[in-house]
PDB file of C-alpha atoms in Angstrom:
ATOM      1  CA  GLY H  20      46.017-126.619-169.787  1.00 56.00           C
ATOM      2  CA  GLN H  21      46.042-123.209-167.733  1.00 74.00           C
ATOM      3  CA  ASN H  22      49.144-121.415-168.686  1.00 87.00           C
ATOM      4  CA  ILE H  23      49.727-118.055-167.339  1.00 94.00           C
ATOM      5  CA  ASP H  24      52.117-115.852-169.583  1.00 96.00           C
ATOM      6  CA  GLN H  25      53.947-112.996-168.494  1.00 97.00           C
ATOM      7  CA  PRO H  26      57.283-111.373-169.703  1.00 97.00           C
ATOM      8  CA  THR H  27      60.234-112.923-168.180  1.00 95.00           C
ATOM      9  CA  GLU H  28      62.563-109.403-167.519  1.00 97.00           C
ATOM     10  CA  MET H  29      61.525-105.701-167.806  1.00 98.00           C
ATOM     11  CA  THR H  30      63.843-102.463-167.544  1.00 98.00           C
ATOM     12  CA  ALA H  31      62.564 -99.087-166.499  1.00 97.00           C
ATOM     13  CA  THR H  32      63.733 -95.863-165.005  1.00 97.00           C
ATOM     14  CA  GLU H  33      63.106 -94.285-161.713  1.00 97.00           C
ATOM     15  CA  GLY H  34      60.285 -92.265-161.622  1.00 97.00           C
ATOM     16  CA  ALA H  35      58.931 -93.550-164.932  1.00 98.00           C
ATOM     17  CA  ILE H  36      55.547 -95.788-165.078  1.00 98.00           C
ATOM     18  CA  VAL H  37      55.652 -99.729-166.142  1.00 98.00           C
ATOM     19  CA  GLN H  38      52.917-101.757-167.202  1.00 98.00           C
ATOM     20  CA  ILE H  39      53.422-105.713-166.482  1.00 98.00           C
ATOM     21  CA  ASN H  40      51.074-107.744-168.665  1.00 98.00           C
ATOM     22  CA  CYS H  41      49.723-111.155-167.727  1.00 98.00           C
ATOM     23  CA  THR H  42      47.486-113.395-170.063  1.00 97.00           C
ATOM     24  CA  TYR H  43      45.748-116.484-169.060  1.00 96.00           C
ATOM     25  CA  GLN H  44      43.288-119.218-170.319  1.00 90.00           C
ATOM     26  CA  THR H  45      39.852-118.138-169.616  1.00 89.00           C
ATOM     27  CA  SER H  46      38.065-121.037-169.022  1.00 90.00           C
ATOM     28  CA  GLY H  47      37.260-121.539-165.261  1.00 90.00           C
ATOM     29  CA  PHE H  48      38.474-118.269-164.215  1.00 92.00           C
ATOM     30  CA  ASN H  49      37.888-117.175-160.457  1.00 90.00           C
ATOM     31  CA  GLY H  50      40.111-114.289-159.690  1.00 92.00           C
ATOM     32  CA  LEU H  51      43.587-112.970-160.483  1.00 95.00           C
ATOM     33  CA  PHE H  52      46.208-111.856-157.927  1.00 95.00           C
ATOM     34  CA  TRP H  53      49.733-109.851-158.435  1.00 96.00           C
ATOM     35  CA  TYR H  54      52.310-110.625-155.860  1.00 96.00           C
ATOM     36  CA  GLN H  55      55.596-108.735-155.540  1.00 97.00           C
ATOM     37  CA  GLN H  56      58.641-111.139-154.579  1.00 96.00           C
ATOM     38  CA  HIS H  57      62.095-109.336-153.437  1.00 95.00           C
ATOM     39  CA  ALA H  58      65.066-112.017-153.905  1.00 91.00           C
ATOM     40  CA  GLY H  59      65.084-114.227-151.260  1.00 87.00           C
ATOM     41  CA  GLU H  60      61.917-113.553-149.654  1.00 90.00           C
ATOM     42  CA  ALA H  61      58.532-114.618-149.375  1.00 90.00           C
ATOM     43  CA  PRO H  62      55.853-113.103-151.997  1.00 93.00           C
ATOM     44  CA  THR H  63      53.653-110.326-150.786  1.00 93.00           C
ATOM     45  CA  PHE H  64      49.855-109.607-151.978  1.00 92.00           C
ATOM     46  CA  LEU H  65      49.703-106.518-153.901  1.00 94.00           C
ATOM     47  CA  SER H  66      46.160-106.937-155.721  1.00 93.00           C
ATOM     48  CA  TYR H  67      43.238-109.157-156.384  1.00 92.00           C
ATOM     49  CA  ASN H  68      40.646-108.626-159.388  1.00 94.00           C
ATOM     50  CA  VAL H  69      37.988-110.786-159.958  1.00 92.00           C
ATOM     51  CA  LEU H  70      35.659-108.297-162.041  1.00 94.00           C
ATOM     52  CA  ASP H  71      36.651-106.379-165.415  1.00 97.00           C
ATOM     53  CA  GLY H  72      38.008-102.952-164.795  1.00 97.00           C
ATOM     54  CA  LEU H  73      41.319-100.867-162.838  1.00 96.00           C
ATOM     55  CA  GLU H  74      41.623-101.448-158.933  1.00 93.00           C
ATOM     56  CA  GLU H  75      43.993 -98.720-157.874  1.00 94.00           C
ATOM     57  CA  LYS H  76      45.776 -98.913-154.486  1.00 90.00           C
ATOM     58  CA  GLY H  77      48.535 -96.300-154.323  1.00 94.00           C
ATOM     59  CA  ARG H  78      51.321 -95.964-156.663  1.00 96.00           C
ATOM     60  CA  PHE H  79      50.162 -99.686-158.034  1.00 97.00           C
ATOM     61  CA  SER H  80      47.155-100.421-160.309  1.00 97.00           C
ATOM     62  CA  SER H  81      45.911-103.525-161.357  1.00 97.00           C
ATOM     63  CA  PHE H  82      43.432-103.924-164.628  1.00 98.00           C
ATOM     64  CA  LEU H  83      41.453-107.299-165.622  1.00 98.00           C
ATOM     65  CA  SER H  84      39.632-108.230-168.963  1.00 97.00           C
ATOM     66  CA  ARG H  85      38.149-111.325-168.107  1.00 96.00           C
ATOM     67  CA  SER H  86      36.723-111.688-171.931  1.00 95.00           C
ATOM     68  CA  LYS H  87      40.365-111.265-173.182  1.00 96.00           C
ATOM     69  CA  GLY H  88      42.051-113.058-170.645  1.00 96.00           C
ATOM     70  CA  TYR H  89      44.276-110.456-169.963  1.00 96.00           C
ATOM     71  CA  SER H  90      45.503-108.311-166.742  1.00 98.00           C
ATOM     72  CA  TYR H  91      47.969-105.547-166.207  1.00 98.00           C
ATOM     73  CA  LEU H  92      49.921-104.632-163.516  1.00 98.00           C
ATOM     74  CA  LEU H  93      50.824-100.666-163.588  1.00 98.00           C
ATOM     75  CA  LEU H  94      53.372 -99.484-161.322  1.00 98.00           C
ATOM     76  CA  LYS H  95      53.883 -95.559-161.093  1.00 97.00           C
ATOM     77  CA  GLU H  96      56.407 -93.326-159.794  1.00 97.00           C
ATOM     78  CA  LEU H  97      59.108 -96.064-159.974  1.00 98.00           C
ATOM     79  CA  GLN H  98      61.521 -96.781-156.882  1.00 98.00           C
ATOM     80  CA  MET H  99      64.722 -98.417-156.755  1.00 97.00           C
ATOM     81  CA  LYS H 100      63.009-100.530-154.160  1.00 97.00           C
ATOM     82  CA  ASP H 101      60.256-101.778-156.921  1.00 98.00           C
ATOM     83  CA  SER H 102      63.181-103.930-158.234  1.00 98.00           C
ATOM     84  CA  ALA H 103      61.760-107.414-157.651  1.00 98.00           C
ATOM     85  CA  SER H 104      59.698-109.895-159.272  1.00 97.00           C
ATOM     86  CA  TYR H 105      56.074-109.658-159.957  1.00 98.00           C
ATOM     87  CA  LEU H 106      54.232-112.655-160.104  1.00 97.00           C
ATOM     88  CA  CYS H 107      50.361-113.281-161.813  1.00 97.00           C
ATOM     89  CA  ALA H 108      48.710-116.055-160.659  1.00 96.00           C
ATOM     90  CA  VAL H 109      45.088-117.070-161.504  1.00 95.00           C
ATOM     91  CA  ARG H 110      42.219-119.003-159.199  1.00 91.00           C
ATOM     92  CA  PHE H 111      40.327-121.383-161.151  1.00 88.00           C
ATOM     93  CA  THR H 112      36.912-122.587-160.285  1.00 85.00           C
ATOM     94  CA  GLY H 113      37.043-126.129-158.142  1.00 81.00           C
ATOM     95  CA  GLY H 114      40.270-125.202-156.900  1.00 77.00           C
ATOM     96  CA  GLY H 115      39.911-123.944-153.492  1.00 79.00           C
ATOM     97  CA  ASN H 116      42.535-121.768-152.866  1.00 83.00           C
ATOM     98  CA  LYS H 117      44.807-123.338-155.433  1.00 88.00           C
ATOM     99  CA  LEU H 118      46.591-120.700-157.430  1.00 91.00           C
ATOM    100  CA  THR H 119      48.434-121.176-160.495  1.00 93.00           C
ATOM    101  CA  PHE H 120      51.163-118.807-161.150  1.00 95.00           C
ATOM    102  CA  GLY H 121      53.274-117.428-164.176  1.00 94.00           C
ATOM    103  CA  THR H 122      57.155-117.500-163.701  1.00 93.00           C
ATOM    104  CA  GLY H 123      57.155-114.088-162.963  1.00 95.00           C
ATOM    105  CA  THR H 124      58.335-110.696-164.486  1.00 97.00           C
ATOM    106  CA  GLN H 125      61.795-109.659-163.047  1.00 97.00           C
ATOM    107  CA  LEU H 126      61.516-105.736-162.907  1.00 98.00           C
ATOM    108  CA  LYS H 127      64.851-103.769-162.742  1.00 98.00           C
ATOM    109  CA  VAL H 128      64.640-100.168-161.773  1.00 98.00           C
ATOM    110  CA  GLU H 129      67.358 -98.240-162.912  1.00 97.00           C
ATOM    111  CA  LEU H 130      68.605 -94.606-162.137  1.00 93.00           C
TER     112      LEU H 130
ATOM    113  CA  LYS I  10      49.117-110.168-135.260  1.00 65.00           C
ATOM    114  CA  ALA I  11      51.733-112.812-136.225  1.00 77.00           C
ATOM    115  CA  GLY I  12      52.296-113.858-139.708  1.00 91.00           C
ATOM    116  CA  VAL I  13      53.028-117.138-141.293  1.00 95.00           C
ATOM    117  CA  THR I  14      55.788-118.994-139.807  1.00 96.00           C
ATOM    118  CA  GLN I  15      57.709-122.031-141.200  1.00 97.00           C
ATOM    119  CA  THR I  16      60.517-124.071-139.835  1.00 97.00           C
ATOM    120  CA  PRO I  17      63.354-124.890-140.508  1.00 97.00           C
ATOM    121  CA  ARG I  18      64.471-121.893-142.706  1.00 96.00           C
ATOM    122  CA  TYR I  19      67.142-123.902-143.974  1.00 97.00           C
ATOM    123  CA  LEU I  20      67.829-127.418-144.588  1.00 96.00           C
ATOM    124  CA  ILE I  21      70.460-129.940-146.286  1.00 98.00           C
ATOM    125  CA  LYS I  22      69.834-133.538-146.854  1.00 98.00           C
ATOM    126  CA  THR I  23      71.275-136.358-149.044  1.00 98.00           C
ATOM    127  CA  ARG I  24      69.440-138.130-151.733  1.00 98.00           C
ATOM    128  CA  GLY I  25      67.349-141.140-150.031  1.00 98.00           C
ATOM    129  CA  GLN I  26      66.532-139.241-146.997  1.00 98.00           C
ATOM    130  CA  GLN I  27      63.139-137.829-146.118  1.00 98.00           C
ATOM    131  CA  VAL I  28      62.215-134.472-144.597  1.00 98.00           C
ATOM    132  CA  THR I  29      59.523-132.819-142.709  1.00 98.00           C
ATOM    133  CA  LEU I  30      58.573-129.307-142.741  1.00 98.00           C
ATOM    134  CA  SER I  31      56.571-127.109-140.791  1.00 98.00           C
ATOM    135  CA  CYS I  32      53.952-124.240-141.554  1.00 98.00           C
ATOM    136  CA  SER I  33      52.259-122.108-138.724  1.00 97.00           C
ATOM    137  CA  PRO I  34      49.442-120.367-140.069  1.00 96.00           C
ATOM    138  CA  ILE I  35      48.135-116.657-139.003  1.00 94.00           C
ATOM    139  CA  SER I  36      45.950-117.068-136.233  1.00 93.00           C
ATOM    140  CA  GLY I  37      42.315-117.783-137.114  1.00 90.00           C
ATOM    141  CA  HIS I  38      43.076-119.071-140.886  1.00 91.00           C
ATOM    142  CA  ARG I  39      42.234-122.420-141.429  1.00 91.00           C
ATOM    143  CA  SER I  40      43.245-123.078-144.854  1.00 92.00           C
ATOM    144  CA  VAL I  41      47.068-123.541-145.737  1.00 94.00           C
ATOM    145  CA  SER I  42      48.616-124.517-149.090  1.00 95.00           C
ATOM    146  CA  TRP I  43      52.030-125.289-149.998  1.00 97.00           C
ATOM    147  CA  TYR I  44      54.011-124.563-153.148  1.00 97.00           C
ATOM    148  CA  GLN I  45      57.467-125.421-154.266  1.00 97.00           C
ATOM    149  CA  GLN I  46      59.519-122.712-155.929  1.00 96.00           C
ATOM    150  CA  THR I  47      62.315-123.444-158.451  1.00 93.00           C
ATOM    151  CA  PRO I  48      64.144-121.004-160.829  1.00 87.00           C
ATOM    152  CA  GLY I  49      62.923-123.150-163.725  1.00 83.00           C
ATOM    153  CA  GLN I  50      59.256-124.175-163.044  1.00 86.00           C
ATOM    154  CA  GLY I  51      58.313-121.162-160.843  1.00 89.00           C
ATOM    155  CA  LEU I  52      56.046-121.582-158.186  1.00 93.00           C
ATOM    156  CA  GLN I  53      53.793-124.757-158.473  1.00 95.00           C
ATOM    157  CA  PHE I  54      50.962-125.993-156.037  1.00 95.00           C
ATOM    158  CA  LEU I  55      51.410-128.976-154.062  1.00 97.00           C
ATOM    159  CA  PHE I  56      48.383-129.112-152.020  1.00 94.00           C
ATOM    160  CA  GLU I  57      45.837-127.388-149.749  1.00 93.00           C
ATOM    161  CA  TYR I  58      44.765-128.432-146.334  1.00 93.00           C
ATOM    162  CA  PHE I  59      41.779-127.070-144.890  1.00 91.00           C
ATOM    163  CA  SER I  60      40.066-127.902-141.323  1.00 89.00           C
ATOM    164  CA  GLU I  61      42.588-131.015-141.382  1.00 93.00           C
ATOM    165  CA  THR I  62      41.344-132.367-144.829  1.00 93.00           C
ATOM    166  CA  GLN I  63      43.134-131.988-147.971  1.00 93.00           C
ATOM    167  CA  ARG I  64      41.075-129.911-150.150  1.00 88.00           C
ATOM    168  CA  ASN I  65      43.195-129.787-153.288  1.00 89.00           C
ATOM    169  CA  LYS I  66      46.611-131.677-154.959  1.00 92.00           C
ATOM    170  CA  GLY I  67      48.805-130.592-157.338  1.00 93.00           C
ATOM    171  CA  ASN I  68      50.497-132.900-160.063  1.00 93.00           C
ATOM    172  CA  PHE I  69      53.522-134.056-157.823  1.00 96.00           C
ATOM    173  CA  PRO I  70      54.376-137.628-156.943  1.00 96.00           C
ATOM    174  CA  GLY I  71      53.377-139.564-154.090  1.00 96.00           C
ATOM    175  CA  ARG I  72      56.570-138.706-152.346  1.00 97.00           C
ATOM    176  CA  PHE I  73      55.191-135.442-151.290  1.00 98.00           C
ATOM    177  CA  SER I  74      52.518-135.666-148.470  1.00 97.00           C
ATOM    178  CA  GLY I  75      51.089-133.565-146.051  1.00 97.00           C
ATOM    179  CA  ARG I  76      48.766-133.162-143.179  1.00 97.00           C
ATOM    180  CA  GLN I  77      47.020-130.449-140.833  1.00 97.00           C
ATOM    181  CA  PHE I  78      46.462-130.391-137.436  1.00 97.00           C
ATOM    182  CA  SER I  79      43.565-129.463-135.376  1.00 96.00           C
ATOM    183  CA  ASN I  80      45.234-126.140-134.758  1.00 94.00           C
ATOM    184  CA  SER I  81      45.569-125.555-138.246  1.00 95.00           C
ATOM    185  CA  ARG I  82      49.501-126.269-138.302  1.00 97.00           C
ATOM    186  CA  SER I  83      50.695-128.161-141.366  1.00 98.00           C
ATOM    187  CA  GLU I  84      53.293-130.354-142.203  1.00 98.00           C
ATOM    188  CA  MET I  85      54.827-131.589-145.417  1.00 98.00           C
ATOM    189  CA  ASN I  86      56.909-134.472-145.939  1.00 98.00           C
ATOM    190  CA  VAL I  87      59.112-135.361-148.963  1.00 98.00           C
ATOM    191  CA  SER I  88      60.247-139.244-149.110  1.00 96.00           C
ATOM    192  CA  THR I  89      63.290-140.599-150.907  1.00 97.00           C
ATOM    193  CA  LEU I  90      64.409-137.320-151.606  1.00 98.00           C
ATOM    194  CA  GLU I  91      65.714-136.459-155.126  1.00 98.00           C
ATOM    195  CA  LEU I  92      68.336-133.809-156.510  1.00 97.00           C
ATOM    196  CA  GLY I  93      65.307-132.302-158.141  1.00 96.00           C
ATOM    197  CA  ASP I  94      63.587-131.716-155.081  1.00 97.00           C
ATOM    198  CA  SER I  95      66.151-128.732-153.872  1.00 97.00           C
ATOM    199  CA  ALA I  96      63.735-125.369-153.702  1.00 97.00           C
ATOM    200  CA  LEU I  97      62.248-123.091-151.735  1.00 96.00           C
ATOM    201  CA  TYR I  98      59.130-124.757-150.154  1.00 98.00           C
ATOM    202  CA  LEU I  99      56.558-121.684-149.222  1.00 97.00           C
ATOM    203  CA  CYS I 100      53.365-122.220-147.539  1.00 96.00           C
ATOM    204  CA  ALA I 101      50.436-119.683-147.374  1.00 95.00           C
ATOM    205  CA  SER I 102      47.678-119.324-145.049  1.00 93.00           C
ATOM    206  CA  SER I 103      43.869-117.544-145.676  1.00 89.00           C
ATOM    207  CA  PRO I 104      40.816-117.851-143.678  1.00 84.00           C
ATOM    208  CA  GLY I 105      39.538-120.464-145.946  1.00 72.00           C
ATOM    209  CA  GLN I 106      36.085-118.751-146.533  1.00 62.00           C
ATOM    210  CA  LEU I 107      34.458-119.349-149.845  1.00 57.00           C
ATOM    211  CA  GLU I 108      35.845-116.540-151.627  1.00 57.00           C
ATOM    212  CA  PRO I 109      39.301-115.522-149.777  1.00 55.00           C
ATOM    213  CA  HIS I 110      40.987-112.776-151.713  1.00 62.00           C
ATOM    214  CA  GLU I 111      44.562-112.960-150.365  1.00 79.00           C
ATOM    215  CA  GLN I 112      46.782-115.757-149.383  1.00 86.00           C
ATOM    216  CA  TYR I 113      49.870-114.656-146.943  1.00 91.00           C
ATOM    217  CA  PHE I 114      52.847-116.486-147.828  1.00 94.00           C
ATOM    218  CA  GLY I 115      55.590-117.362-145.042  1.00 95.00           C
ATOM    219  CA  PRO I 116      59.310-117.089-145.422  1.00 94.00           C
ATOM    220  CA  GLY I 117      59.557-120.204-147.019  1.00 96.00           C
ATOM    221  CA  THR I 118      62.048-123.350-146.034  1.00 97.00           C
ATOM    222  CA  ARG I 119      65.376-123.381-148.225  1.00 96.00           C
ATOM    223  CA  LEU I 120      65.811-127.341-148.984  1.00 98.00           C
ATOM    224  CA  THR I 121      68.882-128.288-150.527  1.00 97.00           C
ATOM    225  CA  VAL I 122      69.453-131.936-151.681  1.00 98.00           C
ATOM    226  CA  THR I 123      73.032-133.176-152.166  1.00 97.00           C
TER     227      THR I 123
END
């Protein structure tokens, strides 16, 4: 199978840092995406990793280790508006644009 | 540049009926993918169309079908609706190049089957 695993829920404090982990099966890996989805809205693209290492984009960073089948999304200086579901998605070879999604991590940012 | 548009935004149907949903990708994008999102299963891939051809298909029954027109607009059809088909249906467009980096999602069509 091509299971994508991520925690169901996380809670963090405004201004803090939170790390959301994602693990996947390594066979056929061809890129990993992170999306943010607010309730009732469409997913919006956050980051893309295909090589090992850290990709930084403002307050958000994403890390990938292909050998371990592991990625994380790091959110710094948390704001209330960051409360949302964060979706990890993997593209596998031979699948064209097909993305296999995890069930999402619901992040709640508290005061 | 206009984003991905989907129509209708909301739809209520009864069991046994059929439904057609429409998706217009970002101008210049040639790939359209469809996903079903439910609370229990998350986002699941239905199919992808590129240049009017189905390029990939997910694990859904034959009641789910789609097509793409020459202007890249896509439609998906669900026949003989079941209660379990109630979901948010999302389409995503991308340029369709060999190694696209992003897919842009539309706002979705919320389908309720009663």
